[in-house]
Coordinates of C-alpha atoms and ligand atoms in Angstrom, one line a residue:
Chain A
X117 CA 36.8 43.8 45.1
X118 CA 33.9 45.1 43.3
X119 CA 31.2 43.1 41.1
X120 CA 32.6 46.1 38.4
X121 CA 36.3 45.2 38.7
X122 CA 35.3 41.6 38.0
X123 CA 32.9 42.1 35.2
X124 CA 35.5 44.6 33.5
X125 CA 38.2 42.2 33.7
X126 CA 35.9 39.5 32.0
X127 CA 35.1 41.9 29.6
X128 CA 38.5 42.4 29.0
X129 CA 39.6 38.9 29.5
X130 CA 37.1 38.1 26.6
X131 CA 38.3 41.1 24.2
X132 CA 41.6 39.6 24.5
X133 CA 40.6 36.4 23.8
X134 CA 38.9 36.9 20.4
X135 CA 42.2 38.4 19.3
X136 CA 44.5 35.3 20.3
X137 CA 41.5 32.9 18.8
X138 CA 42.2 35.3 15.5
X139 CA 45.9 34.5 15.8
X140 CA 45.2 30.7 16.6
X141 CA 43.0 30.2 13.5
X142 CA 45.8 31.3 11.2
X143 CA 48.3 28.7 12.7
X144 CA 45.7 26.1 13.0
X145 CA 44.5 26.3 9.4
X146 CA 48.2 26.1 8.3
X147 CA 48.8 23.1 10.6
X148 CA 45.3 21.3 9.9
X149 CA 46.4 21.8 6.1
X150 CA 49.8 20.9 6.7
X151 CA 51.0 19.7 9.4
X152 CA 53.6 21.9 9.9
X153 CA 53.8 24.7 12.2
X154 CA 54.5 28.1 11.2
X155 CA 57.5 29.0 14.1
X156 CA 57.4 32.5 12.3
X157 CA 53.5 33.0 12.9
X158 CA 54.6 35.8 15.2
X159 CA 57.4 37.3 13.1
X160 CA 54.5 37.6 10.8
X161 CA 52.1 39.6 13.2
X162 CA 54.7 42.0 13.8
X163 CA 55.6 42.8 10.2
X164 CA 51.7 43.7 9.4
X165 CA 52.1 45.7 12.7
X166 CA 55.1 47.6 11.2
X167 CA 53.5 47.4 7.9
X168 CA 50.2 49.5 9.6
X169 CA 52.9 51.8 11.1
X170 CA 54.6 53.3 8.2
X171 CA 51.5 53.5 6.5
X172 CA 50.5 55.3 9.5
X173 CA 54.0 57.4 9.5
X174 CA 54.9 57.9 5.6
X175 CA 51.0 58.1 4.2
X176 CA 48.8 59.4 7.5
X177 CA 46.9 56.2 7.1
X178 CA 45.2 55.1 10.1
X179 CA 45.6 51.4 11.1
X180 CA 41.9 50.5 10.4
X181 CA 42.7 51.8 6.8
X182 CA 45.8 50.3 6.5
X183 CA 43.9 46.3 7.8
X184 CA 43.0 45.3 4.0
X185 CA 46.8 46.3 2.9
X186 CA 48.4 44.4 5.1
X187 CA 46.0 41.7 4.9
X188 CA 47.0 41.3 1.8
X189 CA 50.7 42.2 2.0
X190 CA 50.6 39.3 4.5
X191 CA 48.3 37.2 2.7
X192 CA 51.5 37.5 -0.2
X193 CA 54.3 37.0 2.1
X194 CA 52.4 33.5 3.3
X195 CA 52.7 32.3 -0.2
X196 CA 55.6 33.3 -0.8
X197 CA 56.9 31.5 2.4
X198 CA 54.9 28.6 0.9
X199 CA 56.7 28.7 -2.5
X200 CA 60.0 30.0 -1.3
X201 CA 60.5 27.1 1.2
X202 CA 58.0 25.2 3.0
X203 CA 57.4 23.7 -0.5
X204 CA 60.4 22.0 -0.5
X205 CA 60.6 20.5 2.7
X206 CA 57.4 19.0 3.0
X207 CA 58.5 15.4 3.0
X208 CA 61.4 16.3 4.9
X209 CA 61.7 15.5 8.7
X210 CA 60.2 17.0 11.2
X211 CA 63.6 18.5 12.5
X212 CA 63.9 20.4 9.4
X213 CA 60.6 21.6 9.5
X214 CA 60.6 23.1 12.4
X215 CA 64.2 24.6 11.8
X216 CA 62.7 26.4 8.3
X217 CA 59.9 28.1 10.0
X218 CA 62.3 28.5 13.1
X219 CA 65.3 30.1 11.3
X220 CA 63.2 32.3 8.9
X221 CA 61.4 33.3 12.3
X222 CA 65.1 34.7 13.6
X223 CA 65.7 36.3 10.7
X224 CA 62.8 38.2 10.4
X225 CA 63.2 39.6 14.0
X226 CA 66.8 40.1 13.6
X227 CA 66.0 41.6 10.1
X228 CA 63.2 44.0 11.5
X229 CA 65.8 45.1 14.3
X230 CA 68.4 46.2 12.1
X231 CA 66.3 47.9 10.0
X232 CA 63.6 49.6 12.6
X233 CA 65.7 49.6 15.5
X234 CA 64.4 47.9 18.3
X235 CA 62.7 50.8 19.6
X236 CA 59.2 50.7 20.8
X237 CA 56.8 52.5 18.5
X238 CA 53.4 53.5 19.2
X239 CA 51.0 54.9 16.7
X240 CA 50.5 58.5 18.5
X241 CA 46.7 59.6 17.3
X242 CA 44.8 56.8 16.0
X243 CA 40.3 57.4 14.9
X244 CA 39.9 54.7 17.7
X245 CA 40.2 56.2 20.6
X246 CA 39.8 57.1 24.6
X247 CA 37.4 55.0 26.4
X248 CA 33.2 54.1 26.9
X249 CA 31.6 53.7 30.0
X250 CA 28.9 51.3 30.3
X251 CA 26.8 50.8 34.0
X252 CA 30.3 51.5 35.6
X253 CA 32.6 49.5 33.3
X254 CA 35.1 50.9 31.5
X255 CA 36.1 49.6 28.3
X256 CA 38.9 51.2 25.7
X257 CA 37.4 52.1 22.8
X258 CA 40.3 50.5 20.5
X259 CA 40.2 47.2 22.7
X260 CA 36.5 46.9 21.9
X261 CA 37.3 47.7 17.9
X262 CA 40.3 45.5 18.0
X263 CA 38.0 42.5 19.2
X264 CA 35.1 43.0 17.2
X265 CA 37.5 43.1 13.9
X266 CA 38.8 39.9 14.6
X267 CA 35.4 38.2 15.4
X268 CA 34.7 39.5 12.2
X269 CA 37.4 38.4 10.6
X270 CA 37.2 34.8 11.8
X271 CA 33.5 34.9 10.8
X272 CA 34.5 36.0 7.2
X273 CA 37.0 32.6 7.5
X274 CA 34.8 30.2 8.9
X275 CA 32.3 30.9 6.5
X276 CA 34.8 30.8 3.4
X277 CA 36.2 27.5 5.1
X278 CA 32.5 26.1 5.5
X279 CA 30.3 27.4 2.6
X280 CA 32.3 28.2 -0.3
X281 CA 33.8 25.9 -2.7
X282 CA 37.5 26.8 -2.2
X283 CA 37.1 26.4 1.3
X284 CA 35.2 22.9 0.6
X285 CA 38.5 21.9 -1.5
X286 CA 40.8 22.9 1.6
X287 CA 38.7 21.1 3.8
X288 CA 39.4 17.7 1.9
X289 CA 43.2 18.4 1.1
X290 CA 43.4 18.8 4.8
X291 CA 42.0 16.0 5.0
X292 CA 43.3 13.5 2.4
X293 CA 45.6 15.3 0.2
X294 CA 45.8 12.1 -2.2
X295 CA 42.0 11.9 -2.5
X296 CA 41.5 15.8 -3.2
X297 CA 44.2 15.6 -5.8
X298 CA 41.6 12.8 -7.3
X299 CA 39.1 15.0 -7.0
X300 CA 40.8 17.4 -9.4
X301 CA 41.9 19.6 -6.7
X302 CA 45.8 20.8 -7.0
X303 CA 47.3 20.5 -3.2
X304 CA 50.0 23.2 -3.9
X305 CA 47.8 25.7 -4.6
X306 CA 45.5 24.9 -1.5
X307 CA 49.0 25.1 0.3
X308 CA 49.8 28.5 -0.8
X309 CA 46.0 29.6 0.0
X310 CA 46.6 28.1 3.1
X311 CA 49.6 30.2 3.9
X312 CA 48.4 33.2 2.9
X313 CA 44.9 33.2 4.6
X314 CA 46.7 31.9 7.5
X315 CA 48.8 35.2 7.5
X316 CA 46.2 37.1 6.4
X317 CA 44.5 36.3 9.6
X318 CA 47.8 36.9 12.2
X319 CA 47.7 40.5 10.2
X320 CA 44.7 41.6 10.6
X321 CA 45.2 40.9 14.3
X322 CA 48.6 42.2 14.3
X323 CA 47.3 45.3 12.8
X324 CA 44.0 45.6 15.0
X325 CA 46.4 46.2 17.7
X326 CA 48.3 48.7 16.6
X327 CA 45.8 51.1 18.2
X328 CA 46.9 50.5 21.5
X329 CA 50.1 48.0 21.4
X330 CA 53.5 48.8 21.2
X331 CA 55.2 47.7 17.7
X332 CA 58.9 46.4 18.7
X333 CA 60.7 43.4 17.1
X334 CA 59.6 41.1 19.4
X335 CA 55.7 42.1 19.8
X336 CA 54.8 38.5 18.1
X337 CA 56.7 36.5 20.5
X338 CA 54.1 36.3 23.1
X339 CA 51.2 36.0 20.7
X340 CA 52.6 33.4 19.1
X341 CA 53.6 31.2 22.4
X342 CA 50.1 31.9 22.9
X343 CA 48.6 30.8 20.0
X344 CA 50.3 27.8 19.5
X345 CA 49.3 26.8 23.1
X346 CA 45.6 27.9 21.7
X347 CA 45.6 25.6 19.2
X348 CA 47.3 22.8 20.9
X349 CA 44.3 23.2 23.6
X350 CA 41.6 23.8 21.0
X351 CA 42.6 21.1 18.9
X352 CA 45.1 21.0 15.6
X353 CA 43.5 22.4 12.6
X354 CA 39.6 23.1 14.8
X355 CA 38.5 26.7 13.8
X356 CA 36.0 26.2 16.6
X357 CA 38.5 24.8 18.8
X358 CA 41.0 27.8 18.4
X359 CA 38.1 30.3 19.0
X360 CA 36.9 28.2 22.1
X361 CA 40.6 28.2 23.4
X362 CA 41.2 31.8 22.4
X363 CA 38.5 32.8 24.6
X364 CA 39.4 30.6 27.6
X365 CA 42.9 32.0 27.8
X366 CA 41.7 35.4 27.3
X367 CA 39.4 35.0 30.1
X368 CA 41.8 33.1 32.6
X369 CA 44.5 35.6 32.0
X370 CA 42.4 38.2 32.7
X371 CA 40.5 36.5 35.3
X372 CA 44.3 35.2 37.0
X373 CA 45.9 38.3 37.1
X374 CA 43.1 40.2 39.1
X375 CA 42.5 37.1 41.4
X376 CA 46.0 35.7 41.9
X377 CA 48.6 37.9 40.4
X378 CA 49.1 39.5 37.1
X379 CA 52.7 38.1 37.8
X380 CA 51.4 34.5 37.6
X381 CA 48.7 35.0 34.7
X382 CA 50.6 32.7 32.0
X383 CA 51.4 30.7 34.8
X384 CA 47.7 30.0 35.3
X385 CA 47.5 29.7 31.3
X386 CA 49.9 27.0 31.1
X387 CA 48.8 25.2 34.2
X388 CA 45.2 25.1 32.2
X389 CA 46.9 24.2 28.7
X390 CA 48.9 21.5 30.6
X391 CA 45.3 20.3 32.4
X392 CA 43.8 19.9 29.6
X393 CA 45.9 18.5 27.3
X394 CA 47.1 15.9 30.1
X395 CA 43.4 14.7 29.8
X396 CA 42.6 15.3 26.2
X397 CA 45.5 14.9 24.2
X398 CA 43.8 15.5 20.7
X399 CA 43.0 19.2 22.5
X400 CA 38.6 20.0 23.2
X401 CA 38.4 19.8 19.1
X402 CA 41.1 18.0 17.8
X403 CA 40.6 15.2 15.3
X404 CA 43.8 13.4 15.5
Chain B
X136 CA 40.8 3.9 -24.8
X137 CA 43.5 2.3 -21.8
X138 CA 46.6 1.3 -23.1
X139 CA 49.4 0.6 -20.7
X140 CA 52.6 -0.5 -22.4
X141 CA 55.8 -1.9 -20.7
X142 CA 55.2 0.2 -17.1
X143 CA 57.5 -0.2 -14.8
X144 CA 57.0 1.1 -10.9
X145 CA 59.6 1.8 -8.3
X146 CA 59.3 3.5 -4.6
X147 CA 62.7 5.1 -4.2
X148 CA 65.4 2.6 -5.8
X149 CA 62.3 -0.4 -4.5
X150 CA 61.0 -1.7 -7.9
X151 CA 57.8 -3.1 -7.8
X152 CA 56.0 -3.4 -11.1
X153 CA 58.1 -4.9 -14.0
X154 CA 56.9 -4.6 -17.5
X155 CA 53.6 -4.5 -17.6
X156 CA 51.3 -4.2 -20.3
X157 CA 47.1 -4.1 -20.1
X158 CA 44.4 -2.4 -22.3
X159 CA 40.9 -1.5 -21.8
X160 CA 38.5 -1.2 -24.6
X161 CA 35.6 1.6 -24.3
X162 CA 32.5 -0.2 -22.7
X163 CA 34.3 -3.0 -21.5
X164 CA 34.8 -4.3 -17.3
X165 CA 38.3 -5.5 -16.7
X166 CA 39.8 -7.3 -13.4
X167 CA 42.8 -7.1 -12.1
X168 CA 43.5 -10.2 -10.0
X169 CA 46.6 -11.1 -7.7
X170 CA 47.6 -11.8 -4.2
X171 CA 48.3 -9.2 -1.4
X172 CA 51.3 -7.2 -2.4
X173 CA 51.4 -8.2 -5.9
X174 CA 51.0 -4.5 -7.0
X175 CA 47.7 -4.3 -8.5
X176 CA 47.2 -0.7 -6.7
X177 CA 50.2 0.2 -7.7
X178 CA 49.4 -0.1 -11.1
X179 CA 46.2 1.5 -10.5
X180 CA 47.6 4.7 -8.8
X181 CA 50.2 5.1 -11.5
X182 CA 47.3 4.7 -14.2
X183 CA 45.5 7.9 -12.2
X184 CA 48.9 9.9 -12.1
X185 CA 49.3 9.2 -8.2
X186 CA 52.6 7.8 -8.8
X187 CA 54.9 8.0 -11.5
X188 CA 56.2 5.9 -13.9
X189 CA 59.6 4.9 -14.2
X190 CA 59.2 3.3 -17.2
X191 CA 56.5 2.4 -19.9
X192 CA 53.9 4.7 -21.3
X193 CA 50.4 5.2 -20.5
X194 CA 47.5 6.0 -23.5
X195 CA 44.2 7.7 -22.5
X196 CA 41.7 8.2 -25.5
X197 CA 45.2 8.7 -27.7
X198 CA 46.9 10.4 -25.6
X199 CA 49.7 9.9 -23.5
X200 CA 48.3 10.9 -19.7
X201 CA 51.7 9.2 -18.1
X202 CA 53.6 11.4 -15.7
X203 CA 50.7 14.1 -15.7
X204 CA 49.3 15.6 -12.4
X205 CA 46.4 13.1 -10.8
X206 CA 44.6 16.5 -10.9
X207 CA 45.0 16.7 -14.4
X208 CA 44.0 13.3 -15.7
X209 CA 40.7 13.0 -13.6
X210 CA 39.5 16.2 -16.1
X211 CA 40.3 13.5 -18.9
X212 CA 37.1 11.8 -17.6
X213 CA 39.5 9.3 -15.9
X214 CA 37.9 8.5 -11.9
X215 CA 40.0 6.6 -10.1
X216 CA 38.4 5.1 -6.5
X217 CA 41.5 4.3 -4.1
X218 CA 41.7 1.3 -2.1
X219 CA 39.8 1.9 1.6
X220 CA 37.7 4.2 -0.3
X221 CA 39.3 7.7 1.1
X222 CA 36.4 9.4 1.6
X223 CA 37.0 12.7 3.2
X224 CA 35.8 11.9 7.1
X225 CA 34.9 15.0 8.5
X226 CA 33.0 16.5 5.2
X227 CA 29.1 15.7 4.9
X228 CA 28.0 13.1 2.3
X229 CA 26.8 15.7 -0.1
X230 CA 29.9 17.3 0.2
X231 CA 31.7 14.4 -0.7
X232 CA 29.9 14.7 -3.5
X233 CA 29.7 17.6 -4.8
X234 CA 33.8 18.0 -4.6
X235 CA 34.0 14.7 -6.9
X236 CA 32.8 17.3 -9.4
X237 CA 35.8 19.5 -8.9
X238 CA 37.5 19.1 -11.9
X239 CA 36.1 22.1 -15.1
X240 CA 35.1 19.3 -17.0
X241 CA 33.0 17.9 -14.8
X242 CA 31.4 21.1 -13.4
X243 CA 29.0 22.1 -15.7
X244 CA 27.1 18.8 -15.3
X245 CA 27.2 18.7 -11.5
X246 CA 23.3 19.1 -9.9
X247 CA 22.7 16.5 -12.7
X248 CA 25.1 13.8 -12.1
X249 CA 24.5 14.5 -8.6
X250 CA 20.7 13.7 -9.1
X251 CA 22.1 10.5 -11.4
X252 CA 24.3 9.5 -8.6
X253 CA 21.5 10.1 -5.8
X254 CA 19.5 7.5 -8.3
X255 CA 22.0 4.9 -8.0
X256 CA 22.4 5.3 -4.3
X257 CA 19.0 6.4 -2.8
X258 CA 20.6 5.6 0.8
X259 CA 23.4 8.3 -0.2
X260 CA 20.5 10.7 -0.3
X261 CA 18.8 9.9 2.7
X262 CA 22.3 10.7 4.4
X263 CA 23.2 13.2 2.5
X264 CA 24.0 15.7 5.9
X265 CA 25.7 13.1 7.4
X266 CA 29.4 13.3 8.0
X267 CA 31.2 10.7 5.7
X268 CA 32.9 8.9 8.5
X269 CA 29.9 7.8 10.5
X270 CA 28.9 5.8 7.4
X271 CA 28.5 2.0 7.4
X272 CA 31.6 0.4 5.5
X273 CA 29.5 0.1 2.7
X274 CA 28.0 3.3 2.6
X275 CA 31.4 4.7 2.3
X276 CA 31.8 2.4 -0.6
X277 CA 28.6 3.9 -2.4
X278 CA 29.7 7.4 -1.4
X279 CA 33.4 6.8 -3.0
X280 CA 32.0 5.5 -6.0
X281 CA 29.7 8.2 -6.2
X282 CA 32.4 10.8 -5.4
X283 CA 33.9 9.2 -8.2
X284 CA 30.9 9.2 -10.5
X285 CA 30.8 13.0 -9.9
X286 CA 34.0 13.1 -12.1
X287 CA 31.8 12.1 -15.5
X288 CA 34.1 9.5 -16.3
X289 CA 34.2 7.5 -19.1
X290 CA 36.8 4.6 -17.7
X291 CA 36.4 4.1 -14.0
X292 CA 39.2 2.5 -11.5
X293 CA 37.8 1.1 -8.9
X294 CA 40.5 -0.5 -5.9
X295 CA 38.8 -3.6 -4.1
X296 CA 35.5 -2.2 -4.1
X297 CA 34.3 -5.4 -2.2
X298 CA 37.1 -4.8 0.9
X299 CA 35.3 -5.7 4.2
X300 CA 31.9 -5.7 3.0
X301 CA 29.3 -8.5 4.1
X302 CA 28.6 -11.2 1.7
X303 CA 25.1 -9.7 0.9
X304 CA 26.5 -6.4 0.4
X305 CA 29.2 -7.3 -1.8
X306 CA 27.0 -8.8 -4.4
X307 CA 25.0 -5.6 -4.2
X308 CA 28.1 -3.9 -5.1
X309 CA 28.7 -5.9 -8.1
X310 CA 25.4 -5.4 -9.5
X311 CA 26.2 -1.4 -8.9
X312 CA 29.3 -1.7 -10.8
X313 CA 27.6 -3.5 -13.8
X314 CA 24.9 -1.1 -13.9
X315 CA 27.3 1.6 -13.6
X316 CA 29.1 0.0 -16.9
X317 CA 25.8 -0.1 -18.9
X318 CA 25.3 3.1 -18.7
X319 CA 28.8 3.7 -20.8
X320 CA 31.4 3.4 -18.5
X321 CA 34.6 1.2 -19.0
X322 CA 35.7 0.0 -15.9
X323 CA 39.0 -1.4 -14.4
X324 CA 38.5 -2.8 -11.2
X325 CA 40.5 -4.7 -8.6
X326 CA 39.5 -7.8 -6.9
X327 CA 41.1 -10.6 -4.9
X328 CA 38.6 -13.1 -5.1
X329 CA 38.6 -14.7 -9.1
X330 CA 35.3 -16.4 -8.8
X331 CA 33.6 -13.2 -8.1
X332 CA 35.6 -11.0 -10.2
X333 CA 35.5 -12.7 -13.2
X334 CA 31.4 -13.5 -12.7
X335 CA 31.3 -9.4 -13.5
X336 CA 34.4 -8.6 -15.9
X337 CA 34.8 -9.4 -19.7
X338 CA 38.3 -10.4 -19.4
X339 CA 41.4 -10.2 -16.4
X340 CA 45.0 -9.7 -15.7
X341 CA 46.7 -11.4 -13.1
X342 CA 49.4 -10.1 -11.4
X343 CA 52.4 -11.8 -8.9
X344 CA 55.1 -9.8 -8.1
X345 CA 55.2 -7.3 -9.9
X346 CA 54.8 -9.3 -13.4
X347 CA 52.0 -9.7 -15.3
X348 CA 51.7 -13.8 -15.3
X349 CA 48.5 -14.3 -17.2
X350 CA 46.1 -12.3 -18.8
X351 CA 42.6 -13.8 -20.5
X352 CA 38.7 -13.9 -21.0
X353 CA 36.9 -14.6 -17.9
X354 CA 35.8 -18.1 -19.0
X355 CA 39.8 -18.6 -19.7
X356 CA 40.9 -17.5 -16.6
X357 CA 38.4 -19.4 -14.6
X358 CA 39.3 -22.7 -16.6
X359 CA 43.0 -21.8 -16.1
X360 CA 45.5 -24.7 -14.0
X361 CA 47.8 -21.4 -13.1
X362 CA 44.8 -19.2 -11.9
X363 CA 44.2 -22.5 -9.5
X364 CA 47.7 -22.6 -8.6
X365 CA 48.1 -19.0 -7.7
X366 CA 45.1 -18.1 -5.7
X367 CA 44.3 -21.7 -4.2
X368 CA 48.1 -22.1 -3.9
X369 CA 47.1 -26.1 -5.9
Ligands
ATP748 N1 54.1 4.0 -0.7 C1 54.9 2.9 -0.8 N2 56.2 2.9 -0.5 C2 57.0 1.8 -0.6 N3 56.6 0.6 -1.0 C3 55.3 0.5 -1.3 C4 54.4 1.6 -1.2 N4 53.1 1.2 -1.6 C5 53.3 -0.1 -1.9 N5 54.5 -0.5 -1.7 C6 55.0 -1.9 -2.0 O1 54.8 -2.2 -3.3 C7 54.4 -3.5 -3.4 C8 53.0 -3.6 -4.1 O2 52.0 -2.9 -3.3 P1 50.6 -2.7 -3.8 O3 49.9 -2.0 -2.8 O4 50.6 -2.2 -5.2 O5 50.0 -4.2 -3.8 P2 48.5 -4.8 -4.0 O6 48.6 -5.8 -5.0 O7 47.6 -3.7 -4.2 O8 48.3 -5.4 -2.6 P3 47.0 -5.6 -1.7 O9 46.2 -6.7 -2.3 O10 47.5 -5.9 -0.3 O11 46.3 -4.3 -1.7 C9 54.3 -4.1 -2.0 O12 55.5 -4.9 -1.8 C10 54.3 -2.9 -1.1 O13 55.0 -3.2 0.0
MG749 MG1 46.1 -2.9 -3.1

């Protein structure tokens, strides 16, 4: 095994990983918000992924076109999901909860089947493209644009979440809804924001992709087992923690399949996420 | 400018506050006194729109604020400071701050009442980077009653401002609260102790479960056989 074949599969292990930390930080600011988790987080990647696809297939519009419309197609669908039902069942039990987010999950798979078919689809000609080579490592062009999108997207969040007044008044409701609401701040509407940034960002990722990933019912499936173990090891509702974790799955995926087996890779995920949260319950970031 | 008339509180189908009836006149302090569980926060958190009456109505300035949004009634210049003073943990001290002044109303005003608030507490200042919850108990105090200060409020709630603090930190607090009055603002605070409670506020209101059982001038109050009874159990 070559010192090439290992960096490239870093490389690659880290390009990956800034997606899934992308994905993460949507579920996480929902939960951290919230504390409920969005079962249909996945169900949401893959509609933005169909979303870039018939743009792609009815207008010609390539996917990195197509990101700020499905962004905020998304970023719509989130609040409605908010208004439609998680609104209601917020002071229901935790059972119901998780059925809500479950059931609309089914449905939305079961939904995109009938209409799409559950074909694979693959957007056939793409402006990213074919492949760089830099001191004898390969990397695919649309890999490398994928990843640097959603480091730029999760920049673009942490900065709203950190500097900007909005993102002050999310920080608090996460943090003590009652208080905020003293503050002046109305929860519901940080709720709905919540949902549809949290959406917004499991779009742009889902779209991202599109460049090089199949688009078939059950594309977000994966991504979001992932992403919930992501946040669980980064820490509920840690932005830092879900891009920390993001990175170290990425990495130990990559890193597991070359060394081991590619058959064992989320085997060697789990392993890690079970390690770690055996010894830090509260995940490397988490708060509670 | 706070008139409460005939309130009545229940959690789910569990009454707790029966009839109770309290005013607050602009520029004046107020206590309310009573033991553990009485439902002197209650009262307080329906007053700020946190919970909701089930019966009675409540007058702000002329104007009926009962059943409204807590996010609504803090723009009516209306602060209320909850009990364990809720500051948010994980946001800085400034932060705190600055969100007290949320509300429109308050918005315009905010890098001044910050500086005003920054006055009042010069330790708030020194901290300002500081994450709220590695504050002293009594720092969090001054940073909730700052936060709350950030509203512009003309009538102030304040929930056992003295909770957990030492002795000489607790007096400290009083003298805040009364300088905090002077400059304009009504107050209605909570207290358990009487003797220092009433050596602050113009008049008090005692509560026992869930009925309002005497109400009075401090000097009243502190003269008073039942106030004896009920807090020294005499
Ligand atoms: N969220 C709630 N749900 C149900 N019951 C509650 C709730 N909050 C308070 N109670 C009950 O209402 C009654 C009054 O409580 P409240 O907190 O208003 O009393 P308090 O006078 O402020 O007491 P303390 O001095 O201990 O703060 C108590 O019997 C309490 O158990
Ligand atoms: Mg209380």
């Amino acid at each position: 095994m070559t010192t090439e074949i290992i960096l490239q599969t870093i490389i690659s292990g880290l390009l990956m990983g800034f997606i899934y930390a992308l994905v993460a930080a949507g579920l996480s600011l929902i939960f951290g918000l919230m504390e409920i988790v969005n079962f249909a987080h996945g169900e949401f990647m893959m509609l933005s992924m169909y979303a870039a696809f018939w743009l792609y297939t009815f207008f010609g519009l390539d996917p990195l076109l197509s990101i700020p419309i499905c962004a905020a197609l998304l970023f719509g669908l989130g609040v409605a999901t908010h208004y439609g039902i998680i609104r209601h069942i917020l002071d229901a039990p935790m059972m119901v909860q998780i059925t809500a987010t479950f059931g609309l999950a089914i449905f939305l798979r079961s939904l995109a089947q009938f209409l799409w078919t559950p074909d694979f689809r693959t957007i056939p000609d793409p402006i990213v493209a074919g492949r760089i080579e830099v001191m004898g490592i390969f990397l695919g062009v649309p890999q490398l644009v994928a990843s640097a999108g959603c480091v730029l997207a999760f920049a673009f969040l942490y900065l709203f979440i950190s500097r900007t007044e909005t993102g002050l008044a999310l920080q608090a409701t996460a943090q003590d809804r009652e208080a905020a609401s003293l503050m002046g701040i109305r929860p519901d509407r940080m709720y709905a924001l919540g949902w549809g940034i949290g959406s917004a960002c499991v779009a742009v990722a889902g779209v991202l992709l599109t460049s090089y990933y199949f688009i078939f019912p059950e594309v977000g499936l994966i991504f979001a087992l992932i992403a919930y173990v992501t946040v669980a090891m980064g820490g509920f509702g840690s932005l830092i923690g879900a891009l920390v974790a993001g990175v170290l799955i990425g990495l130990v995926e990559a890193l597991g399949g070359l060394l081991i087996d590619p058959a064992f890779k989320y085997v060697i995920v789990f392993s890690m996420y079970l390690g770690i949260v055996l010894v830090r319950p509260k995940g490397l970031f988490g708060r509670y | 400018m706070l008139d409460v008339a005939g309130l009545e509180v229940a959690y789910g189908d569990y009454q707790v506050i029966w009839d109770v009836s309290l005013h607050v006149a602009a520029g004046e302090i107020v206590s309310v006194l009573g033991p553990n569980g009485a439902g002197k926060s209650t009262v307080l958190n329906t007053i700020s729109g946190l919970c909701r009456p089930k019966a009675g109505r409540i007058t702000f300035k002329g104007e009926r604020i009962d059943g409204l949004p807590p996010y609504e009634i803090v723009g009516r210049r209306l602060a209320h400071i909850m009990e364990r003073r809720r500051v948010f943990p994980y946001l800085t001290v400034r932060q705190n701050l600055w969100l007290g002044g949320y509300n429109p109303s308050a918005r315009k005003e905010r890098a001044q009442t910050l500086d005003f608030v920054f006055e009042l507490f010069p330790r708030l200042e020194e901290r300002e980077s500081q994450l709220a919850h590695s504050l002293s108990g009594g720092e969090q105090q001054m940073l909730a009653l700052g936060r709350g200060l950030m509203a512009r409020p003309e009538l102030l709630l304040v929930d056992e401002p003295l909770l957990g603090l030492a002795p000489a930190v607790a007096a400290d607090m009083m003298r805040i609260l009364r300088q905090i009055n002077e400059t304009g603002v009504s107050i209605l605070f909570i207290e358990q102790n009487v003797q220092t409670a009433l050596s602050i506020a113009d008049r008090g209101y005692v509560l026992e479960g869930g009925h309002l059982v005497l109400d009075g001038t401090a000097e009243e109050l502190l003269a008073s056989a039942d106030v004896k009874r009920i807090f020294l159990g005499g």
